[in-house]
Coordinates of C-alpha atoms (C1' of nucleotides) in Angstrom, one line a residue:
Chain K
M6 CA -3.0 61.7 173.6
L7 CA -6.1 60.0 172.4
L8 CA -5.3 56.2 173.2
D9 CA -8.2 54.6 172.4
L10 CA -12.3 54.7 172.2
L11 CA -15.4 52.7 171.9
V12 CA -18.7 53.8 171.3
D13 CA -21.7 52.2 172.7
P14 CA -19.4 49.1 174.1
S15 CA -21.0 45.8 175.2
P16 CA -20.4 45.2 178.9
D17 CA -17.7 42.4 177.7
D18 CA -16.1 45.1 175.5
L19 CA -16.2 47.9 178.5
V20 CA -14.6 45.3 180.9
A21 CA -12.0 44.4 178.4
F22 CA -11.1 47.9 177.7
L23 CA -11.0 48.8 181.2
R24 CA -8.9 46.2 182.3
E25 CA -6.5 46.5 179.3
H26 CA -6.0 50.3 180.2
L27 CA -5.5 49.9 183.9
Q28 CA -3.2 47.5 183.2
E29 CA -1.0 49.8 181.7
G30 CA -1.5 52.3 184.6
S31 CA -0.9 55.8 183.0
A32 CA -3.8 56.4 181.5
L33 CA -7.1 58.7 182.2
L34 CA -10.0 56.9 181.5
Q35 CA -13.8 58.4 181.0
V36 CA -17.3 56.0 180.7
A37 CA -19.9 58.1 179.7
G38 CA -23.3 56.3 180.1
T39 CA -26.2 55.6 182.4
C40 CA -24.9 54.2 185.6
E41 CA -26.0 53.4 189.3
V42 CA -23.5 54.4 191.9
A43 CA -23.2 53.3 195.7
Y44 CA -20.7 54.6 198.1
T45 CA -19.9 53.8 201.4
G46 CA -17.2 55.0 204.1
R47 CA -17.2 58.5 205.9
A48 CA -20.7 58.3 204.9
A49 CA -22.9 56.2 202.5
S50 CA -24.6 57.3 199.4
F51 CA -26.8 55.8 196.7
A52 CA -27.6 57.0 193.5
D53 CA -30.2 55.1 191.0
A54 CA -30.0 55.0 187.4
G55 CA -28.7 58.4 185.8
D56 CA -26.4 59.5 183.2
Y57 CA -22.8 60.3 184.4
V58 CA -19.3 60.8 183.3
V59 CA -17.1 58.5 185.4
M60 CA -13.3 59.9 185.1
L61 CA -10.4 57.4 186.5
K62 CA -7.0 59.3 186.6
A63 CA -3.7 57.5 186.8
D64 CA -3.3 58.2 190.3
G65 CA -6.2 55.9 191.3
S66 CA -9.0 58.9 191.9
V67 CA -12.3 58.3 190.7
Q68 CA -15.0 60.6 190.1
V69 CA -18.4 60.5 188.9
H70 CA -19.7 63.8 187.5
G71 CA -23.5 64.8 186.8
Y72 CA -25.0 67.3 184.3
K73 CA -24.0 70.1 186.7
G74 CA -21.6 71.5 189.1
V75 CA -17.8 71.4 189.8
K76 CA -18.2 69.0 192.4
P77 CA -18.6 65.5 191.3
V78 CA -21.7 63.6 192.5
N79 CA -19.5 60.7 194.0
W80 CA -15.8 60.4 194.1
Q81 CA -13.1 58.6 196.0
P82 CA -9.7 60.7 196.0
R83 CA -7.3 57.7 195.9
T84 CA -8.0 54.0 195.5
D85 CA -5.7 51.0 196.9
D86 CA -7.6 48.4 195.0
L87 CA -9.6 49.1 191.6
W88 CA -11.8 46.0 190.4
V89 CA -13.6 45.7 187.1
G90 CA -15.8 42.9 186.3
L91 CA -19.3 41.8 185.3
D92 CA -22.1 41.4 187.5
D93 CA -25.4 40.3 186.5
A94 CA -24.1 40.8 183.0
Q95 CA -23.3 44.5 183.7
A96 CA -19.7 46.3 183.6
V97 CA -18.9 47.2 187.2
L98 CA -16.3 49.2 189.0
V99 CA -15.4 48.9 192.3
A100 CA -13.0 51.4 193.9
E101 CA -11.8 50.6 197.2
R102 CA -9.6 52.4 199.7
R103 CA -8.1 51.7 203.4
S104 CA -7.9 54.0 206.2
P105 CA -10.2 55.5 205.6
E106 CA -12.0 52.5 204.6
E107 CA -14.4 53.2 201.9
L108 CA -15.8 52.0 198.7
L109 CA -17.4 53.2 195.5
R110 CA -19.2 50.9 193.2
V111 CA -20.3 52.1 189.8
A112 CA -22.5 49.7 187.4
F113 CA -22.6 50.9 183.9
L114 CA -26.2 50.1 183.0
E115 CA -26.0 51.5 179.4
P116 CA -22.2 52.4 178.7
A117 CA -22.5 55.0 175.7
L118 CA -18.7 55.8 175.5
V119 CA -15.4 54.7 176.8
Q120 CA -12.3 56.2 176.0
A121 CA -8.4 56.4 177.4
L122 CA -6.3 59.5 177.1
H123 CA -2.6 59.9 177.8
L124 CA -2.1 63.4 179.9
R125 CA 1.7 64.0 180.4
E126 CA 2.5 65.0 183.9
G127 CA 1.8 68.8 184.5
S128 CA 3.7 71.6 183.4
G129 CA 4.8 74.7 185.3
F130 CA 2.0 76.0 187.2
V131 CA 1.8 79.3 189.1
L132 CA -0.5 80.2 191.8
R133 CA -0.6 83.9 193.1
G134 CA -2.4 85.5 196.0
S135 CA -2.7 83.0 198.4
E136 CA -2.0 83.4 202.1
A137 CA 1.1 82.0 202.1
E138 CA 2.5 84.7 199.6
M139 CA 0.5 87.4 201.5
Q140 CA 2.3 86.4 204.5
R141 CA 5.5 86.7 202.4
A142 CA 4.9 90.2 201.1
L143 CA 3.8 91.6 204.4
A144 CA 6.8 90.1 206.1
H145 CA 8.9 91.5 203.7
D146 CA 7.3 94.8 204.2
P147 CA 4.9 95.3 207.2
S148 CA 4.7 99.0 206.7
V149 CA 1.7 98.2 204.5
I150 CA -0.3 96.9 207.7
E151 CA 1.1 99.9 210.1
E152 CA 3.8 102.5 210.0
G153 CA 7.0 101.4 212.3
L154 CA 6.1 97.6 212.6
T155 CA 9.3 95.4 212.7
V156 CA 8.6 91.6 212.1
L157 CA 9.9 89.3 214.6
D158 CA 8.5 85.9 213.1
R159 CA 6.7 84.3 211.0
E160 CA 4.4 81.0 211.7
L161 CA 5.5 81.3 215.4
P162 CA 4.3 77.9 217.1
T163 CA 2.4 78.6 220.1
D164 CA 0.5 76.1 222.3
V165 CA -2.9 77.2 220.4
G166 CA -1.5 77.0 216.9
G167 CA 0.8 79.0 214.9
I168 CA 1.0 83.2 214.7
D169 CA 1.0 84.2 211.2
L170 CA 3.2 87.3 211.9
F171 CA 4.7 88.2 215.2
A172 CA 6.2 91.6 215.6
R173 CA 6.8 95.0 217.4
D174 CA 5.4 98.2 216.9
R175 CA 7.0 101.5 216.8
Y176 CA 6.6 101.8 220.7
G177 CA 7.9 98.6 221.4
R178 CA 4.6 96.9 221.8
L179 CA 4.4 93.0 221.0
V180 CA 1.9 92.6 218.1
V181 CA 0.3 89.4 216.8
V182 CA -1.0 89.6 213.4
E183 CA -3.6 87.1 211.8
L184 CA -3.8 87.0 208.2
K185 CA -6.9 86.2 206.1
R186 CA -6.2 86.4 202.1
A187 CA -10.4 86.5 201.9
K188 CA -12.7 88.5 204.0
G189 CA -12.0 88.1 208.0
T190 CA -14.6 86.2 210.1
Q191 CA -15.2 85.6 213.5
E192 CA -13.4 82.4 213.0
A193 CA -10.4 84.5 212.4
V194 CA -11.2 87.0 215.3
H195 CA -11.2 83.9 217.5
Q196 CA -8.1 82.6 216.3
L197 CA -6.1 86.2 216.9
A198 CA -7.8 86.3 220.2
R199 CA -6.4 82.8 221.4
Y200 CA -3.0 83.9 220.0
V201 CA -3.1 86.9 221.9
E202 CA -4.4 85.7 224.9
S203 CA -1.3 83.1 224.6
V204 CA 1.3 85.5 224.0
R205 CA 0.2 87.8 227.0
R206 CA 0.0 84.7 229.3
F207 CA 3.5 83.6 228.1
T208 CA 5.0 86.9 228.0
G209 CA 3.3 88.9 230.8
E210 CA 3.8 91.8 228.4
E211 CA 1.0 94.2 226.7
V212 CA 0.3 92.5 223.2
R213 CA -2.2 93.9 220.6
G214 CA -3.9 91.9 218.2
L215 CA -4.4 92.6 214.2
L216 CA -6.3 91.2 212.0
A217 CA -4.9 91.9 208.6
A218 CA -7.6 91.2 205.5
P219 CA -9.0 93.0 202.7
A220 CA -12.3 93.0 204.8
V221 CA -14.1 91.9 207.5
T222 CA -17.6 90.6 208.1
K223 CA -20.0 92.6 210.4
P224 CA -20.1 90.3 212.9
A225 CA -16.2 89.9 213.3
L226 CA -15.8 93.6 213.4
V227 CA -18.0 93.7 216.7
Q228 CA -16.3 90.8 218.0
L229 CA -12.9 92.5 217.3
A230 CA -14.2 95.7 219.3
A231 CA -15.5 93.5 222.1
A232 CA -12.1 92.0 222.8
G233 CA -10.1 95.1 222.2
L234 CA -8.5 93.8 218.8
E235 CA -7.9 95.6 215.7
F236 CA -8.9 95.5 211.8
V237 CA -6.5 96.7 209.2
E238 CA -7.5 96.7 206.0
V239 CA -5.0 95.3 203.4
T240 CA -5.3 95.0 199.8
A241 CA -3.0 95.8 197.3
L242 CA 0.6 94.2 198.3
P243 CA 3.8 94.7 197.1
D244 CA 5.0 92.3 194.6
V245 CA 7.6 90.1 196.2
P246 CA 9.3 87.2 194.3
D247 CA 9.1 83.8 196.2
G248 CA 12.1 81.8 196.7
P249 CA 14.5 80.3 199.3
E250 CA 16.4 83.3 199.7
Q251 CA 13.0 84.8 201.5
G252 CA 12.4 81.7 203.5
S253 CA 15.9 82.3 204.8
L254 CA 15.4 85.8 206.3
F255 CA 12.9 84.4 208.7
G256 CA 14.3 80.8 209.6
Chain F
M8 CA -26.2 60.2 174.9
L9 CA -23.1 60.8 172.7
L10 CA -24.3 63.7 170.9
D11 CA -21.0 64.5 168.5
L12 CA -17.1 63.7 168.6
L13 CA -14.3 65.0 166.7
V14 CA -10.8 64.0 166.6
D15 CA -7.9 66.1 166.4
P16 CA -10.0 69.1 165.4
S17 CA -8.4 72.2 163.4
P18 CA -8.9 75.3 165.5
D19 CA -11.8 76.3 163.1
D20 CA -13.8 73.3 163.6
L21 CA -13.2 73.3 167.4
V22 CA -14.6 76.6 167.5
A23 CA -17.7 75.9 165.3
F24 CA -18.3 72.8 167.5
L25 CA -18.1 74.5 170.7
R26 CA -20.0 77.2 169.7
E27 CA -22.8 74.9 167.9
H28 CA -23.2 72.6 171.3
L29 CA -23.0 76.1 173.6
Q30 CA -25.9 77.2 171.6
E31 CA -27.9 74.2 172.2
G32 CA -27.2 74.9 175.7
S33 CA -27.8 71.3 177.4
A34 CA -24.6 69.4 176.8
L35 CA -21.8 68.4 178.6
L36 CA -18.8 69.4 176.3
Q37 CA -15.3 68.1 176.8
V38 CA -12.1 69.1 175.0
A39 CA -8.7 66.9 175.8
G40 CA -5.6 68.2 174.5
T41 CA -2.6 70.2 175.3
C42 CA -3.7 73.8 176.7
E43 CA -2.6 76.9 178.5
V44 CA -4.7 77.7 181.2
A45 CA -4.8 81.1 182.9
Y46 CA -7.2 82.2 185.8
T47 CA -7.4 85.9 187.3
G48 CA -10.0 86.8 190.2
R49 CA -9.9 85.9 193.7
A50 CA -6.1 84.9 193.3
A51 CA -4.3 84.4 189.8
S52 CA -2.6 81.1 188.4
F53 CA -1.2 80.6 185.1
A54 CA -0.3 77.2 183.9
D55 CA 1.7 76.9 180.7
A56 CA 1.4 74.4 178.0
G57 CA 0.1 71.1 179.7
D58 CA -1.9 68.2 178.5
Y59 CA -5.6 68.7 180.1
V60 CA -9.1 67.5 180.1
V61 CA -11.6 70.8 179.8
M62 CA -15.2 70.2 181.1
L63 CA -17.9 72.3 180.2
K64 CA -21.2 71.6 181.7
A65 CA -24.6 72.9 180.9
D66 CA -24.9 74.9 184.0
G67 CA -21.9 76.8 182.7
S68 CA -19.4 75.3 185.2
V69 CA -16.1 74.7 183.7
Q70 CA -13.2 72.8 185.1
V71 CA -9.9 71.8 184.0
H72 CA -8.5 68.4 184.9
G73 CA -4.8 67.4 185.1
Y74 CA -3.3 63.9 184.9
K75 CA -4.2 63.4 188.9
G76 CA -6.2 64.4 191.8
V77 CA -10.1 64.9 192.3
K78 CA -9.9 68.5 192.4
P79 CA -9.1 70.3 188.9
V80 CA -6.3 72.2 188.3
N81 CA -8.4 75.3 187.4
W82 CA -12.0 75.9 187.5
Q83 CA -14.9 78.2 187.4
P84 CA -18.1 77.2 189.4
R85 CA -20.5 79.4 187.4
T86 CA -19.8 81.5 184.2
D87 CA -22.2 84.6 183.5
D88 CA -20.3 85.0 180.0
L89 CA -19.0 82.1 177.8
W90 CA -16.9 83.1 175.0
V91 CA -15.3 80.9 172.5
G92 CA -13.3 82.1 169.3
L93 CA -9.8 82.1 167.5
D94 CA -6.8 84.0 168.9
D95 CA -3.5 83.8 167.2
A96 CA -4.6 80.9 165.2
Q97 CA -5.5 79.2 168.4
A98 CA -9.1 78.1 169.6
V99 CA -9.6 79.8 172.8
L100 CA -12.3 79.5 175.6
V101 CA -12.8 82.4 178.0
A102 CA -15.4 81.7 181.0
E103 CA -16.4 85.1 182.6
R104 CA -18.0 85.7 186.0
R105 CA -19.1 88.8 187.8
S106 CA -19.5 88.9 191.8
P107 CA -16.8 87.7 192.2
E108 CA -15.3 89.2 189.2
E109 CA -13.3 86.2 187.7
L110 CA -11.9 85.0 184.3
L111 CA -10.7 81.8 183.3
R112 CA -8.9 81.3 179.8
V113 CA -8.4 78.3 178.3
A114 CA -5.9 78.3 174.8
F115 CA -6.1 74.8 173.0
L116 CA -2.9 74.6 171.5
E117 CA -3.2 71.0 170.7
P118 CA -6.8 69.8 170.8
A119 CA -6.9 66.0 170.2
L120 CA -10.5 65.4 171.0
V121 CA -13.7 67.4 171.5
Q122 CA -17.2 65.6 172.2
A123 CA -20.7 66.5 173.4
L124 CA -22.7 64.4 175.8
H125 CA -26.2 64.6 176.7
L126 CA -26.5 63.9 180.1
R127 CA -30.3 63.7 181.3
E128 CA -30.5 65.8 184.9
G129 CA -30.1 63.6 187.9
S130 CA -31.9 61.1 189.5
G131 CA -33.0 60.1 193.0
F132 CA -29.7 60.5 195.2
V133 CA -29.3 59.7 198.9
L134 CA -26.7 60.6 201.3
R135 CA -26.6 59.2 204.8
G136 CA -24.3 60.0 207.6
S137 CA -24.0 63.5 207.4
E138 CA -23.6 66.1 210.5
A139 CA -27.4 67.1 209.6
E140 CA -28.4 63.6 209.9
M141 CA -26.5 62.8 213.1
Q142 CA -27.8 66.1 214.6
R143 CA -31.5 64.8 213.8
A144 CA -30.9 61.3 215.2
L145 CA -29.3 62.7 218.5
A146 CA -32.0 65.3 219.0
H147 CA -34.3 62.4 218.6
D148 CA -32.7 60.3 221.0
P149 CA -30.3 62.3 223.2
S150 CA -29.8 59.5 225.8
V151 CA -27.1 58.2 223.3
I152 CA -25.0 61.3 224.3
E153 CA -25.9 61.1 227.9
E154 CA -28.8 59.8 230.2
G155 CA -31.4 62.4 231.3
L156 CA -30.7 65.1 228.6
T157 CA -33.8 67.2 227.7
V158 CA -33.0 68.9 224.2
L159 CA -33.9 72.5 224.1
D160 CA -32.9 73.5 220.7
R161 CA -31.3 72.9 217.5
E162 CA -29.2 75.2 215.5
L163 CA -29.7 77.7 218.2
P164 CA -28.1 81.0 217.1
T165 CA -26.0 82.8 219.5
D166 CA -23.7 86.0 218.9
V167 CA -21.0 84.0 218.0
G168 CA -22.6 81.4 215.7
G169 CA -25.2 78.5 215.9
I170 CA -24.9 75.8 218.6
D171 CA -25.7 72.2 217.2
L172 CA -27.7 71.2 220.3
F173 CA -28.6 73.0 223.3
A174 CA -30.1 71.1 226.3
R175 CA -30.5 70.6 230.0
D176 CA -29.0 67.6 231.7
R177 CA -30.8 65.6 234.4
Y178 CA -29.5 68.0 237.2
G179 CA -30.8 70.9 235.1
R180 CA -27.6 72.2 234.2
L181 CA -27.3 74.0 230.9
V182 CA -25.4 71.9 228.3
V183 CA -24.2 72.8 224.8
V184 CA -23.3 70.1 222.5
E185 CA -21.1 70.6 219.6
L186 CA -21.4 67.8 217.1
K187 CA -18.7 66.3 214.6
R188 CA -19.3 63.6 212.3
A189 CA -15.5 62.8 212.0
K190 CA -12.8 63.2 214.4
G191 CA -13.1 66.2 216.6
T192 CA -10.3 68.9 216.5
Q193 CA -8.8 71.7 218.2
E194 CA -11.0 73.7 216.1
A195 CA -14.1 72.0 217.0
V196 CA -13.0 72.5 220.5
H197 CA -12.8 76.3 220.4
Q198 CA -15.7 76.3 218.6
L199 CA -17.4 74.7 221.7
A200 CA -15.6 77.0 223.8
R201 CA -17.0 80.0 222.2
Y202 CA -20.5 79.1 222.6
V203 CA -20.1 77.8 226.1
E204 CA -18.7 81.3 227.1
S205 CA -21.4 83.3 225.3
V206 CA -24.3 81.1 226.8
R207 CA -22.6 81.6 230.2
R208 CA -22.5 85.1 229.8
F209 CA -25.9 85.5 228.5
T210 CA -27.3 83.3 231.0
G211 CA -25.3 83.9 233.9
E212 CA -26.1 79.9 234.5
E213 CA -23.4 77.3 234.8
V214 CA -22.9 75.8 231.5
R215 CA -21.6 72.5 230.4
G216 CA -19.8 71.9 227.0
L217 CA -19.8 68.9 225.4
L218 CA -18.2 67.7 222.4
A219 CA -19.9 64.8 220.8
A220 CA -18.0 62.7 217.9
P221 CA -16.8 59.4 217.2
A222 CA -13.3 60.3 218.4
V223 CA -10.9 63.1 219.3
T224 CA -7.7 64.0 218.5
K225 CA -5.1 64.0 221.1
P226 CA -4.4 67.7 221.1
A227 CA -8.0 68.5 221.0
L228 CA -8.3 66.3 224.4
V229 CA -6.1 68.1 226.1
Q230 CA -7.6 71.5 225.0
L231 CA -10.7 70.2 226.2
A232 CA -9.5 69.4 229.6
A233 CA -7.8 72.6 230.0
A234 CA -10.9 74.4 229.3
G235 CA -13.0 72.2 231.6
L236 CA -15.0 70.7 228.7
E237 CA -16.2 67.3 228.0
F238 CA -15.8 64.5 225.2
V239 CA -18.5 62.0 224.7
E240 CA -17.9 59.1 222.1
V241 CA -20.9 59.0 219.9
T242 CA -20.6 56.1 217.1
A243 CA -23.4 53.9 216.3
L244 CA -26.7 56.5 215.9
P245 CA -30.4 55.4 216.0
D246 CA -32.0 55.4 212.6
V247 CA -34.2 58.2 212.2
P248 CA -35.8 58.9 209.1
D249 CA -36.0 62.2 208.0
G250 CA -38.8 64.3 206.8
P251 CA -40.8 67.7 207.8
E252 CA -42.3 65.7 210.3
Q253 CA -39.0 65.9 212.3
G254 CA -38.2 69.3 211.7
S255 CA -41.5 70.7 213.0
L256 CA -40.6 69.2 216.5
F257 CA -37.8 71.5 216.9
G258 CA -39.4 74.6 215.0
Chain P
dG1 C1' -27.9 90.1 197.6
dG2 C1' -24.6 89.0 201.5
dC3 C1' -23.3 85.9 205.5
dT4 C1' -22.4 81.8 207.7
dC5 C1' -21.3 76.9 207.8
dT6 C1' -20.8 72.2 206.4
dA7 C1' -18.1 68.8 203.5
dT8 C1' -17.6 61.6 202.2
dT9 C1' -14.4 68.4 201.9
dT10 C1' -9.4 67.8 199.3
dC11 C1' -4.8 69.0 199.5
dG12 C1' -0.3 69.9 201.2
dG13 C1' 2.6 70.4 205.0
dA14 C1' 4.9 69.6 209.6
dG15 C1' 5.7 66.8 213.8
Chain H
dC11 C1' 1.8 57.9 210.3
dT12 C1' -1.5 61.6 212.4
dC13 C1' -2.9 66.1 212.8
dC14 C1' -3.7 70.8 211.1
dG15 C1' -5.2 74.7 208.7
dA16 C1' -5.6 76.6 203.9
dA17 C1' -8.9 76.9 199.8
dG18 C1' -9.5 80.9 193.8
dT19 C1' -12.4 75.8 198.6
dA20 C1' -17.8 74.6 196.4
dG21 C1' -22.4 74.3 197.8
dA22 C1' -26.6 74.9 200.8
dG23 C1' -29.4 77.8 203.7
dC24 C1' -30.8 81.8 206.0
dC25 C1' -31.5 86.5 206.5

DNA sequence: GGCTCTATTTCGGAG
DNA sequence: CTCCGAAGTAGAGCC
């Protein structure tokens, strides 16, 4: 797991270390120390001398972490070219990317530690509670939203985007359901309004619009009322296993 | 900078190490090794045995990094309670948070490395090219958008959100400007349409809607045309220094 | 405290 | 490839 480690490397040693392990191409590399960081691309930023931990992953992603926060101070999601060398007697890392064209440059003023780790590729990972899962569960048992609802389609494309759930209520009226895993916002209401309008225009039928979420913000509720749309609180969901057999029900 | 480091620590040593440095409270801690990670809270996730680098920052944030990607596999932006101890002869880290109630648990099955680093608090950091800066620049010189434009307000609140720039054109017509730092999407068009509708309703006047961005996507352009809205390409921006004197112009 | 919005969003998926 | 929308979004700003 731990492949290699140097404490207080000289600039030369740091460059050699990084080059060697980048060559290999499968290690996660970290350099901790005082750095200067510059980024240009989608925006531009510059951080003068400060203490950071620089993490280089095997997929070419680079992130520069400061003393706080989950989010790195600077980063690059992917790099097409990675260059390591000496500049003015300092070890320097340059990560470049095309499309979008961007460049991250880290100068290691005082590297305190460099290490190479080998992380085997990911193990089984399960996430529960996404909107996709919520959609699956509600399509499987729409009575949670409303009694007598019949699901016609999921992810139904319209000219203004995809409708999460498309159904008919017990009286045969068309129902557009917009799902939100978290609190429903004005944005969600507007999305719903667009869908309802589109379906109304397309079918000429009466169309109800439901926002199904665990909660709504107050402004969203006002918007809903103003637009003649409805909110349905959806919290505890029935447990539905995922799998291809579920998808085929609605293909 | 490097405070302490252990290779292949025993569970007991790992727990002692973490406790000691958490006590101190100002270090960035990292554990690399084979772990099992579980999260419950806003959603739920579970990752069985895999290789990860766990990073604990002094602000209480925790992140579990896998072999790829900028984004951690699991994380916690802030923790109200951090607990380290032995469970079934394994070192275990539990990071808990209230509001939202969530919990991250990492079991270190085979810790390969643990280290403590001291990162001095951040240095000067400058970011250029954000939407805020774009807004400042365009408010300062709206002729970049259109000749004869007079800015009335920035971040003007309406019942459906805040309008980036609110202005009158050379003929005295009201203009709502929606800014996007990157390519304008359908979402931006809908947002703009919402603002325009709101202002139209509120004032009863004729209202123009402009999407100002370096580019638009094709579907967004279609939507714009359909809604009677306009696109203005805004690329090179005048260089405007930020500072309180700028803000006061529009307070 | 809650609510809203931006982001160098990242990431994954669909056309 | 582009485009779109979700995210346990994170984080900042405002009320």
